[in-house]
Coordinates of C-alpha atoms in Angstrom, one line a residue:
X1 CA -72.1 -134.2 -5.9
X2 CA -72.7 -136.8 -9.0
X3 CA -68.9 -137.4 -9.6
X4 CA -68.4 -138.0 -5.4
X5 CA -71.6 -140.9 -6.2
X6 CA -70.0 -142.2 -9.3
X7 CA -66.2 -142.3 -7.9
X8 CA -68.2 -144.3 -5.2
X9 CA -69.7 -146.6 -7.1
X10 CA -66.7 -147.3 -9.4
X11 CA -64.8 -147.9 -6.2
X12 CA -67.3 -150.0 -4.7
X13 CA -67.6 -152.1 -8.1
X14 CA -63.9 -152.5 -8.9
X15 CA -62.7 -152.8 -4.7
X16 CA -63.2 -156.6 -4.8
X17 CA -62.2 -157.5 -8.0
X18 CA -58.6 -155.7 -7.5
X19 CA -58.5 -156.7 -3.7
X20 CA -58.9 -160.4 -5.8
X21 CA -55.6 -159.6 -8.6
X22 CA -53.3 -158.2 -5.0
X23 CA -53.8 -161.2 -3.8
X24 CA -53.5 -163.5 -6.6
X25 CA -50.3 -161.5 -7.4
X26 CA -48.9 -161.7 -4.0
X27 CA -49.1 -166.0 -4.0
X28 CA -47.8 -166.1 -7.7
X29 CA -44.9 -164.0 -6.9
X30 CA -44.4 -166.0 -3.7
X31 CA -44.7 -169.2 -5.5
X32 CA -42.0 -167.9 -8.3
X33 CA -39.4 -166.2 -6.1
X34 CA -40.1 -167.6 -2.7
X35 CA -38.1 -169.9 -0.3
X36 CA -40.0 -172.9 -1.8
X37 CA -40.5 -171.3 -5.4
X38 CA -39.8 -172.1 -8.9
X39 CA -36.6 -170.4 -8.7
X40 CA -34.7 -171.9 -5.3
X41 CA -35.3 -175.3 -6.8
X42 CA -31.8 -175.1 -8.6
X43 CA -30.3 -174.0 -5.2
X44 CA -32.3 -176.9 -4.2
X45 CA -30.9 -179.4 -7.0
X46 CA -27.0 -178.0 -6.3
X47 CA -27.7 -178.5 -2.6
X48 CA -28.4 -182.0 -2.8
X49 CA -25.8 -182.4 -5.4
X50 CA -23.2 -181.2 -2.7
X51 CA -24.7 -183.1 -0.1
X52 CA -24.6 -186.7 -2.2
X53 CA -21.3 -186.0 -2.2
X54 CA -20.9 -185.6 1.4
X55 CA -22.7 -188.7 2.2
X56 CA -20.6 -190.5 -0.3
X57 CA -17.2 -189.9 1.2
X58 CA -18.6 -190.0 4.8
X59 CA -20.3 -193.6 3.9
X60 CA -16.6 -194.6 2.5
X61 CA -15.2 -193.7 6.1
X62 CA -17.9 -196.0 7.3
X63 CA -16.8 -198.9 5.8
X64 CA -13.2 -198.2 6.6
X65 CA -14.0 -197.8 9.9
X66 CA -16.2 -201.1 9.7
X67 CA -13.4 -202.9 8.3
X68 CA -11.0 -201.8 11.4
X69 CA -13.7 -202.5 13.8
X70 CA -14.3 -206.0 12.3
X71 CA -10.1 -206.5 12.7
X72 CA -10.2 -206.0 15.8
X73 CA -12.9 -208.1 17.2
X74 CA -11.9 -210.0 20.2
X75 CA -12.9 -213.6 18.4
X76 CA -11.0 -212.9 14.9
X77 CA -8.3 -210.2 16.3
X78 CA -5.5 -209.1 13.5
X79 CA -2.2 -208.9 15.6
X80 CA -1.1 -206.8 13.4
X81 CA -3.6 -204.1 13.7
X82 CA -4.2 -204.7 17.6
X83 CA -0.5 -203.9 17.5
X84 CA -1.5 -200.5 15.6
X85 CA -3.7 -199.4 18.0
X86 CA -1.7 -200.3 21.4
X87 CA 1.2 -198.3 19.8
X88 CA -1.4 -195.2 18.8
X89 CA -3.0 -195.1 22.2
X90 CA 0.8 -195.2 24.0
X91 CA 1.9 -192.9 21.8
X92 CA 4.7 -194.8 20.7
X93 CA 4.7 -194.4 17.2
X94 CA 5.8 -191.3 15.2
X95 CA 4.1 -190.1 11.9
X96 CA 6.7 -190.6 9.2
X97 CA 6.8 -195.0 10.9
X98 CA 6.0 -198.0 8.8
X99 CA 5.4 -201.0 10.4
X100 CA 5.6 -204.2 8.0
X101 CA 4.9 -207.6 9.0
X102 CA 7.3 -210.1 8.1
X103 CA 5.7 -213.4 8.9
X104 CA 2.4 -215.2 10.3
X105 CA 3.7 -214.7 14.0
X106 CA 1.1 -215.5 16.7

């Protein structure tokens, strides 16, 4: 009957404190090798490597596409590349075709 008491009481003093270290244990694991842990922030770094890049190139289609937008605004219209574009949507042009302009002609 004394070692049932004593198991008891051991039990009963160490049930918190190790209840205390799980826990602990289970948020410091969590907070090494979790989704947001020490250890995904290189995937994290890599990932925003990769996707600098893909803002870069898509920012450079921006401005190319600003540039053909600007040429063919109605006030400042480039002939030539209003030209371009009438032949594109007509389908009149073939892939392998070169148009060069040979003169101011307005």
């Amino acid at each position: 009957m004394a070692t049932k008491s004593t198991f008891r009481v051991i039990l009963r003093r160490a049930g918190a404190p190790a209840l205390a270290l799980i826990v602990m244990a289970f948020f410091g694991g969590y907070a090494v090798l979790g989704t947001n842990g020490i250890l995904a922030y290189g995937q994290y770094k890599r990932e925003l490597v990769r996707s600098e890049a893909v803002y870069a190139s898509l920012d450079k289609r921006r401005a190319v596409m600003r540039n053909r937008v600007a040429l063919l605004d109605p006030g400042h219209a480039n002939p030539d590349m209003v030209d371009e574009q009438v032949r594109k949507q007509l389908k009149l042009t073939h892939p392998d075709e070169l148009v060069i302009p040979l003169g101011n002609e307005q």
